[in-house]
Amino acid sequence: MPAPDAGPDWSTRDRPLGAPPRVIVIGAGVAGLATGCYAQMSGMQTRIFEKHVLPGGCCTAWSRGGYLFDYCIEWLIGTAEGNDAHRIWRELGALDGKTIANFELFNRVVDVDGRSVTFYNDPERLERHLLALSPADARQIRAFCRDLSRFTALDLHPFLTPPPLRTLRERAELLRAVLPRFRLLWRTAATPMHAFADRFHDPLLRSAFRNIFFQDPEGFPLLPYLFNMAAAHNLNAGFPQGGSLGLARSIESRYTSLGGVVGYRSRVERILVEDGRAVGVQLRGGARHYADHVVSACDGRTTVYGLLDGRYTGPRIERLYQEILGRPGALFPAVVSVFVGVDGSVGGADPHSTTYLLTAEQAARLPGALQRSLVVQLRSRYAEGFAPAGKSLLHCTYFSDFHSWKDLRARSRREYRARKQRAADTVLDFLERRYPGIGARTEVVDVASPATTERYTGNSQGSILAWKAFSEADDVAARLVARDRMRLPGLRGFSMAGQWVGLGGLIRAASTGRFAVRYLCEELGMPFRAWPSTDREPWHSGRLGRLPQLDRWPAPRHRGTAGGPAPKGGRA
């Protein structure tokens, strides 16, 4: 990687005559790295400042005891060739040299009595399975599977060009894709999943359909379920070798190969503004760096009300951050993650992902739980390298309240760690009942709370995916992209990118970086350029780089270990 002071002199206000435009990007998450890549390809000089020691933001992983705790990707849209999402990943080098794991099912849901439903990605197989479970629900089952089959033929990935800059040809192609299926898209977008699920006679199906996405996101319509399951059926929602941090490292490698520079442990404290124009940033410690344009790809509220002191707002920004942000359910829920490293194999014939519905009593034991369910993913099935040879890694998650974790950590670190221990113990108790003897084989337990997510990524309320899609915030954020061109009122030389303008999902985060540079190229009169990476070196775990050893918390021997070794715990 180039030295942090490589390239132009960023400490001077004016760039030399004829030198390329300079762009500073705040945040080395997927959106920030994508912004840097596209700006470099388009002939600009860029520098990214990142407060952490790793790229990726929430798209990250950490390691302990030989286990790799992969935090983000469950499926990645764009893993199959022949669509615009895949084109973006190739331009960013995200999939260079990697194999892709695809699964025949999206998720399995098991109720408290042990009955289960498996959401196969193949519409015909899913229909046969569901009809065998509940013949009385044949009409609803056939309707869902018929729509799923229709979605498998839909190629709709509008991630290359922001709406105002689309050419007549691009608009015509989009219309050709949408018009024949307009009624399908409109109907499935207008039908809430809860309303659809409530039509089933079988109580298992009523609950299971809500949890296709592992837990119930609440408020989602049918459309995203059908879209993502269809993508998985078309092998376009697979899991890339190297996982979450591997994806971030590949994009980082692409960025630095294009001449970009990432400065880690570089926390931006203020965006410098002169005469209504962003001219650079000030880091913690006082160092100032100047540029012709600044792109913030970090937390939206921090950007608007922290780095810019709330001086550049308008009706849309104020509506998002002063009204909607404070409403329950405005953000995608925060998550508690419990990783469990186990000696030997686990799960046998179980699928890679299962949502277990819990009784009220069981759910009450999970600290801060928002729903009566626990997701158990056999992460060592996703890719090699997540567990040492002969061992297994499980990732157990549940939606959780953010403020109770945040407030407790601020009030008492000891009580906060005890609460994390309760989460670990509850999950280990559950796993022991599911897989008798697993406690005695447990080697490592690691817990990340919503407060952890906020500490390491800066995301408001510990939300990994920011604004909840298909909501009022979704509509307002879409106008920020299409009407405001990702800018703030009264501030020139500045753009926003990332999930706080493009909403959740890695492909959408990456596309906001592309959009930001497309807008900037138009403003500067420069041609936008992008081409696929040509790096074909096979992926290997060494490309993850050095992983930091994060804070440890004591995890005394779990009572279900039957005298086994004390599990080691970590991450605050």
XYZ file of C-alpha atoms in Angstrom:
572
model
C 0.000 0.000 0.000
C 1.356 3.496 -0.775
C 2.673 5.499 2.150
C 0.105 7.834 3.717
C 1.902 10.928 2.413
C 2.221 9.666 -1.181
C 0.938 11.712 -4.103
C 0.003 15.409 -4.066
C 0.492 17.793 -1.181
C -2.871 17.717 0.581
C -1.810 20.277 3.178
C -1.985 23.192 0.710
C -5.204 25.023 -0.096
C -4.639 25.402 -3.861
C -3.595 22.637 -6.223
C -0.988 23.295 -8.943
C -2.269 24.533 -12.299
C -3.171 21.591 -14.532
C -3.099 19.006 -11.727
C -6.041 16.600 -11.481
C -8.906 17.528 -9.129
C -8.360 16.335 -5.580
C -11.135 14.473 -3.745
C -11.192 13.591 -0.053
C -13.446 10.719 1.009
C -14.490 10.273 4.635
C -14.854 6.608 5.540
C -13.366 3.446 4.029
C -16.549 1.415 4.028
C -17.766 -0.121 0.786
C -19.310 3.193 -0.336
C -16.174 5.190 0.446
C -13.876 2.707 -1.266
C -16.192 2.612 -4.296
C -16.172 6.410 -4.467
C -12.389 6.381 -4.400
C -12.134 3.700 -7.095
C -14.454 5.458 -9.534
C -12.867 8.847 -8.904
C -9.400 7.407 -9.559
C -10.595 5.715 -12.750
C -12.088 9.020 -13.881
C -8.782 10.868 -13.550
C -9.039 12.417 -10.084
C -6.614 12.171 -7.187
C -8.216 10.864 -4.025
C -7.468 10.180 -0.431
C -9.671 8.274 2.034
C -9.586 8.940 5.770
C -10.792 6.098 8.009
C -10.986 6.169 11.807
C -10.640 2.384 12.158
C -7.678 0.144 11.302
C -9.624 -1.926 8.752
C -11.601 -1.142 5.610
C -15.231 -2.101 5.122
C -17.171 -0.435 7.934
C -19.828 -2.991 8.885
C -18.540 -5.235 6.080
C -15.876 -6.618 8.353
C -14.565 -9.543 10.372
C -12.289 -10.143 13.320
C -10.372 -13.140 14.542
C -9.634 -15.016 17.728
C -8.239 -18.440 18.454
C -8.014 -19.309 14.772
C -11.702 -18.537 14.149
C -12.756 -15.758 11.781
C -15.917 -13.961 12.893
C -17.492 -12.781 9.640
C -19.951 -10.033 10.525
C -21.845 -8.804 7.508
C -22.576 -10.733 4.321
C -25.364 -13.288 4.352
C -25.897 -13.074 0.609
C -24.473 -10.713 -2.001
C -26.520 -9.486 -4.947
C -24.438 -9.532 -8.138
C -22.459 -12.778 -7.838
C -23.676 -14.103 -11.232
C -22.384 -12.713 -14.499
C -24.506 -10.782 -16.960
C -26.102 -8.049 -14.864
C -25.240 -4.512 -13.790
C -24.717 -5.434 -10.144
C -22.051 -7.943 -11.168
C -20.492 -5.328 -13.427
C -20.030 -2.989 -10.442
C -18.335 -5.694 -8.379
C -16.008 -6.439 -11.312
C -15.172 -2.760 -11.717
C -14.350 -2.625 -8.011
C -12.372 -5.877 -8.051
C -14.581 -7.201 -5.269
C -14.840 -10.737 -6.660
C -11.358 -11.025 -8.149
C -9.991 -14.571 -7.969
C -12.835 -15.776 -5.744
C -15.160 -18.731 -5.785
C -18.826 -18.240 -4.940
C -20.858 -20.476 -2.631
C -24.532 -20.855 -3.572
C -27.196 -22.557 -1.497
C -30.323 -24.380 -2.596
C -32.403 -22.710 0.076
C -32.695 -19.208 1.452
C -33.561 -20.044 5.046
C -35.317 -22.604 7.202
C -37.792 -21.702 9.952
C -38.456 -24.041 12.888
C -41.309 -23.438 15.330
C -41.359 -24.187 19.069
C -42.861 -27.634 18.429
C -40.124 -28.653 16.014
C -42.133 -28.305 12.790
C -40.146 -26.631 10.036
C -40.521 -25.012 6.648
C -37.643 -24.741 4.196
C -37.635 -21.840 1.764
C -36.069 -23.425 -1.297
C -35.006 -20.986 -3.975
C -36.430 -23.133 -6.756
C -40.114 -22.162 -7.192
C -41.281 -25.656 -8.157
C -39.468 -27.379 -5.311
C -40.721 -24.769 -2.858
C -44.291 -25.257 -4.030
C -44.145 -29.043 -3.587
C -42.654 -28.639 -0.113
C -45.214 -26.080 1.053
C -48.168 -28.028 -0.356
C -47.015 -31.114 1.527
C -46.938 -29.065 4.729
C -50.339 -27.415 4.299
C -52.639 -28.532 1.450
C -55.303 -26.201 2.831
C -53.118 -23.230 1.846
C -52.732 -24.315 -1.784
C -54.065 -21.049 -3.210
C -51.665 -18.840 -1.277
C -48.748 -21.186 -1.861
C -49.272 -21.344 -5.605
C -49.669 -17.566 -5.800
C -46.347 -16.969 -4.035
C -44.447 -19.569 -6.055
C -45.955 -18.312 -9.309
C -44.730 -14.819 -8.516
C -41.325 -16.188 -7.514
C -41.063 -17.907 -10.888
C -41.889 -14.626 -12.629
C -39.201 -12.804 -10.666
C -36.563 -15.302 -11.783
C -37.010 -13.915 -15.308
C -36.705 -10.294 -14.187
C -33.386 -8.553 -14.838
C -33.658 -5.300 -12.916
C -30.410 -3.945 -11.457
C -30.484 -0.125 -11.825
C -27.166 0.485 -10.115
C -24.992 2.025 -12.828
C -26.350 5.535 -13.358
C -28.293 7.939 -11.097
C -31.777 8.692 -12.505
C -31.121 12.294 -13.696
C -28.082 11.215 -15.727
C -29.589 8.238 -17.504
C -29.403 8.431 -21.261
C -32.410 7.856 -23.496
C -31.061 4.393 -24.202
C -30.723 3.578 -20.495
C -34.238 4.825 -19.797
C -35.596 2.801 -22.699
C -33.847 -0.344 -21.444
C -35.255 0.206 -17.966
C -38.754 0.656 -19.381
C -38.388 -2.515 -21.441
C -37.520 -4.405 -18.265
C -40.249 -2.848 -16.124
C -43.291 -2.353 -18.348
C -44.053 -6.016 -19.122
C -43.992 -6.746 -15.387
C -45.318 -3.455 -14.087
C -48.416 -4.992 -12.546
C -46.321 -7.690 -10.868
C -43.924 -5.113 -9.412
C -46.701 -2.760 -8.353
C -48.799 -5.494 -6.754
C -45.927 -7.115 -4.822
C -44.626 -3.720 -3.711
C -48.080 -2.759 -2.458
C -48.759 -6.015 -0.575
C -47.265 -6.098 2.947
C -45.743 -9.448 3.825
C -47.633 -9.447 7.123
C -50.955 -9.100 5.313
C -49.994 -11.845 2.877
C -48.745 -14.190 5.616
C -51.899 -13.710 7.696
C -53.934 -15.336 4.915
C -52.372 -18.732 5.585
C -54.371 -21.247 7.612
C -51.284 -23.004 8.944
C -49.822 -21.020 11.897
C -46.327 -22.209 11.009
C -46.592 -20.698 7.531
C -48.011 -17.483 8.967
C -44.893 -17.102 11.114
C -42.377 -18.612 8.713
C -43.078 -16.307 5.776
C -42.348 -13.317 8.000
C -38.907 -14.762 8.730
C -37.630 -15.613 5.251
C -35.034 -12.879 5.806
C -33.879 -14.677 8.986
C -35.828 -12.326 11.257
C -38.924 -10.277 10.566
C -37.894 -6.809 9.271
C -41.528 -5.663 9.763
C -43.119 -3.418 7.183
C -41.554 -5.047 4.139
C -43.789 -5.867 1.177
C -43.618 -9.074 -0.831
C -41.309 -7.617 -3.489
C -37.913 -7.835 -1.725
C -38.528 -11.423 -0.630
C -39.358 -12.478 -4.170
C -36.515 -10.460 -5.686
C -33.838 -11.881 -3.411
C -35.048 -15.479 -3.511
C -35.204 -15.266 -7.303
C -31.678 -13.855 -7.355
C -30.493 -16.762 -5.205
C -32.189 -19.206 -7.597
C -30.283 -17.566 -10.465
C -27.008 -17.894 -8.493
C -26.922 -14.106 -8.248
C -27.075 -13.937 -4.449
C -24.178 -16.141 -3.418
C -21.498 -15.886 -0.777
C -18.036 -14.779 -1.991
C -14.879 -16.499 -0.842
C -13.209 -14.405 1.842
C -16.529 -13.186 3.193
C -17.171 -9.653 4.379
C -13.663 -8.446 5.157
C -12.451 -10.267 2.061
C -14.825 -8.185 -0.047
C -13.601 -4.978 1.586
C -9.941 -5.959 1.215
C -10.427 -6.720 -2.490
C -11.978 -3.308 -3.114
C -9.223 -1.685 -1.053
C -6.637 -3.477 -3.202
C -8.354 -2.263 -6.354
C -8.389 1.289 -4.990
C -4.712 1.371 -4.055
C -3.751 -0.242 -7.389
C -5.448 2.731 -9.073
C -3.235 5.096 -7.090
C -5.571 5.855 -4.194
C -4.371 6.243 -0.603
C -6.178 5.179 2.582
C -5.207 6.780 5.858
C -6.228 4.546 8.765
C -6.534 5.716 12.377
C -7.466 9.073 10.843
C -10.657 10.360 12.434
C -12.182 13.356 10.651
C -13.523 15.838 13.198
C -14.619 18.664 10.951
C -15.312 19.413 7.300
C -13.662 22.718 6.419
C -15.930 25.198 4.679
C -15.024 28.543 3.120
C -17.577 30.823 1.467
C -20.177 28.072 1.278
C -17.803 25.517 -0.233
C -16.224 22.433 1.339
C -12.466 22.793 0.941
C -11.082 19.966 3.066
C -11.149 18.227 6.430
C -9.596 18.575 9.836
C -8.482 15.408 11.620
C -8.318 14.694 15.319
C -5.057 16.251 16.398
C -5.581 19.308 14.224
C -4.029 18.276 10.886
C -5.818 19.820 7.913
C -6.050 18.378 4.414
C -7.489 20.250 1.459
C -9.272 19.151 -1.707
C -11.513 20.394 -4.496
C -14.345 18.138 -3.364
C -15.234 16.240 -0.193
C -17.400 13.121 -0.111
C -18.705 11.882 3.220
C -19.356 8.146 3.175
C -19.827 7.766 6.915
C -22.840 7.992 9.229
C -25.391 10.489 7.939
C -26.319 12.153 11.197
C -22.654 12.491 12.195
C -21.942 14.103 8.843
C -24.763 16.641 8.928
C -24.824 17.567 12.613
C -21.284 16.691 13.679
C -18.792 17.301 10.897
C -20.837 20.215 9.505
C -22.395 21.463 12.776
C -25.912 21.328 11.316
C -25.301 24.415 9.165
C -26.395 22.901 5.841
C -29.810 21.372 6.096
C -33.077 21.619 4.268
C -36.584 20.180 4.450
C -35.508 16.696 3.368
C -32.482 16.500 5.663
C -34.419 17.849 8.638
C -37.275 15.477 7.960
C -34.904 12.514 7.957
C -32.757 13.394 10.951
C -35.051 15.540 13.086
C -38.351 13.728 12.559
C -38.008 10.237 11.120
C -34.801 9.177 12.903
C -36.478 9.424 16.293
C -39.438 7.267 15.347
C -39.528 3.606 16.365
C -38.806 1.368 13.402
C -37.249 4.071 11.216
C -33.926 2.259 11.103
C -33.219 -1.356 10.324
C -32.982 -3.005 13.766
C -29.666 -3.412 15.518
C -28.349 -6.925 16.071
C -26.704 -8.937 18.826
C -24.198 -11.432 17.417
C -22.959 -14.439 19.365
C -20.195 -16.397 17.635
C -19.494 -19.904 18.903
C -16.369 -21.823 17.877
C -16.660 -25.584 18.323
C -14.243 -28.480 18.101
C -15.543 -30.947 15.509
C -18.519 -30.779 13.184
C -21.952 -29.357 14.016
C -25.307 -29.559 12.339
C -25.061 -32.702 10.268
C -27.784 -32.398 7.647
C -29.028 -29.036 8.952
C -29.083 -26.220 6.380
C -26.626 -23.343 6.519
C -29.215 -20.998 8.057
C -32.153 -21.579 10.398
C -34.492 -19.263 12.254
C -35.794 -20.823 15.456
C -39.063 -19.410 16.757
C -38.991 -19.102 20.539
C -41.504 -19.182 23.337
C -42.094 -15.935 25.206
C -40.065 -17.311 28.112
C -37.118 -18.232 25.884
C -37.133 -14.858 24.141
C -37.243 -13.036 27.482
C -33.878 -14.575 28.370
C -32.204 -12.911 25.379
C -31.172 -9.433 26.629
C -32.889 -6.678 24.666
C -34.570 -9.055 22.201
C -37.172 -7.394 19.987
C -38.656 -10.591 18.549
C -39.276 -14.158 19.622
C -36.684 -15.768 17.375
C -33.019 -16.714 17.175
C -31.076 -17.166 13.943
C -28.380 -19.856 13.857
C -26.044 -19.876 10.860
C -23.424 -22.565 10.353
C -20.860 -20.070 9.113
C -18.099 -22.615 8.531
C -20.370 -23.950 5.751
C -20.197 -20.608 3.923
C -16.510 -20.559 3.090
C -13.188 -22.084 4.060
C -11.131 -20.265 6.649
C -13.876 -19.300 9.080
C -12.845 -22.135 11.419
C -9.626 -24.126 11.808
C -9.479 -27.550 10.191
C -11.757 -30.023 11.922
C -13.694 -27.296 13.756
C -16.952 -25.379 13.213
C -18.201 -21.829 13.674
C -21.782 -20.808 14.410
C -23.117 -17.260 14.163
C -26.240 -16.712 16.270
C -28.119 -13.420 15.968
C -31.247 -11.638 17.082
C -32.724 -8.169 16.622
C -32.161 -6.096 19.732
C -32.881 -2.723 21.260
C -29.947 -0.333 20.910
C -30.491 2.154 23.714
C -30.552 -0.396 26.540
C -27.105 -1.623 25.487
C -25.732 1.867 24.906
C -27.029 3.272 28.195
C -25.841 0.279 30.209
C -22.337 0.465 28.774
C -22.158 4.162 29.632
C -23.441 3.572 33.170
C -21.561 0.422 34.158
C -19.019 -1.447 32.090
C -19.248 -4.339 34.534
C -23.018 -4.683 34.165
C -22.706 -4.308 30.410
C -20.294 -7.214 30.215
C -22.525 -9.268 32.486
C -25.398 -8.644 30.098
C -23.270 -9.833 27.201
C -22.471 -12.920 29.242
C -26.202 -13.552 29.723
C -26.688 -13.352 25.979
C -23.867 -15.854 25.479
C -25.193 -18.213 28.169
C -28.713 -18.124 26.746
C -27.468 -18.929 23.257
C -25.209 -21.712 24.565
C -28.132 -23.207 26.512
C -30.226 -23.171 23.355
C -27.466 -24.771 21.286
C -26.938 -27.461 23.932
C -30.584 -28.491 23.634
C -30.345 -28.431 19.856
C -26.961 -30.150 19.635
C -26.403 -32.157 22.862
C -22.782 -32.126 23.944
C -21.834 -28.988 22.022
C -21.036 -27.161 25.260
C -18.205 -29.530 26.103
C -16.711 -28.894 22.656
C -17.076 -25.100 22.700
C -13.703 -23.374 22.449
C -14.499 -19.722 21.763
C -17.501 -17.480 22.432
C -17.565 -13.903 21.147
C -20.384 -11.371 21.548
C -20.956 -8.137 19.628
C -23.786 -5.906 20.850
C -25.470 -2.962 19.110
C -23.191 -0.719 21.181
C -20.228 -2.586 19.677
C -21.464 -1.799 16.178
C -21.792 1.886 16.971
C -18.333 2.030 18.573
C -16.485 0.442 15.698
C -18.444 1.811 12.730
C -20.107 5.004 13.969
C -23.498 3.888 12.623
C -26.359 5.650 14.400
C -28.126 3.395 16.896
C -25.922 0.494 15.866
C -27.981 -0.076 12.729
C -26.026 -2.072 10.159
C -28.356 -1.242 7.252
C -29.363 2.332 8.201
C -32.812 3.471 7.025
C -35.392 0.742 6.711
C -36.311 0.125 3.082
C -39.895 0.510 1.853
C -40.563 3.196 4.415
C -41.069 6.947 4.588
C -37.296 7.315 4.973
C -36.807 5.329 1.771
C -38.873 7.842 -0.184
C -37.042 10.847 1.271
C -33.597 9.307 0.733
C -34.484 8.518 -2.897
C -35.094 12.231 -3.448
C -31.690 13.022 -1.946
C -30.140 10.914 -4.708
C -32.331 11.918 -7.654
C -33.287 15.531 -6.881
C -30.564 16.836 -4.590
C -27.861 14.848 -6.378
C -26.488 13.664 -3.027
C -25.652 17.255 -2.016
C -26.661 19.418 0.934
C -28.446 22.763 0.533
C -26.128 25.757 0.402
C -22.916 23.733 0.359
C -20.824 23.387 -2.784
C -17.931 21.005 -3.270
C -19.529 18.318 -1.137
C -21.408 15.039 -1.623
C -22.752 12.225 0.541
C -22.520 8.542 -0.297
C -23.371 5.306 1.458
C -26.366 3.707 3.113
C -27.652 6.954 4.579
C -28.505 8.185 1.093
C -28.775 4.917 -0.859
C -30.202 2.725 1.915
C -28.998 -0.711 2.957
C -27.389 -3.522 1.031
C -23.808 -3.683 -0.168
C -24.587 -3.294 -3.853
C -26.590 -0.169 -3.112
C -23.753 1.209 -0.975
C -21.294 0.579 -3.801
C -23.636 2.148 -6.341
C -23.813 5.396 -4.335
C -20.054 5.747 -4.789
C -20.526 5.345 -8.525
C -23.410 7.841 -8.490
C -21.417 10.426 -6.520
C -18.569 10.305 -9.035
C -20.966 10.405 -12.005
C -22.448 13.624 -10.613
C -18.998 15.033 -9.876
C -17.715 14.269 -13.376
C -20.675 16.103 -14.878
C -19.998 19.109 -12.641
C -16.291 19.210 -13.500
C -16.792 18.519 -17.197
C -14.748 15.323 -16.989
C -15.622 12.033 -18.675
C -16.716 9.282 -16.295
C -14.610 6.170 -16.774
C -14.889 2.668 -15.347
C -13.525 -0.691 -16.413
C -13.302 -4.177 -14.907
C -10.381 -5.160 -12.744
C -7.970 -7.581 -14.398
C -6.543 -9.044 -11.177
C -6.968 -12.827 -11.422
C -4.738 -13.915 -8.550
C -6.626 -16.649 -6.668
C -8.001 -15.453 -3.375
C -6.258 -16.698 -0.235
C -6.687 -15.892 3.440
C -3.364 -14.060 3.543
C -5.043 -11.224 1.642
C -7.155 -10.451 4.723
C -4.070 -8.849 6.236
C -3.403 -8.465 9.923
C -6.539 -8.565 12.041
C -6.498 -6.532 15.259
C -7.059 -8.247 18.584
C -9.990 -6.305 20.007
C -10.998 -5.826 23.626
C -11.514 -9.002 25.601
C -14.193 -9.730 28.158
C -14.086 -12.663 30.549
C -16.322 -15.604 29.692
C -16.297 -18.064 32.594
C -17.008 -21.703 31.894
C -20.569 -22.136 30.729
C -22.611 -24.428 32.961
C -23.579 -26.512 29.928
C -19.989 -27.422 29.036
C -20.079 -30.504 31.270
C -16.624 -29.794 32.597
C -15.161 -28.804 29.243
C -12.588 -26.053 28.761
C -13.595 -22.506 29.541
C -14.642 -20.708 26.330
C -12.599 -17.628 25.534
C -14.590 -14.444 24.995
C -13.993 -11.151 23.283
C -15.000 -7.915 21.642
C -16.573 -5.130 23.638
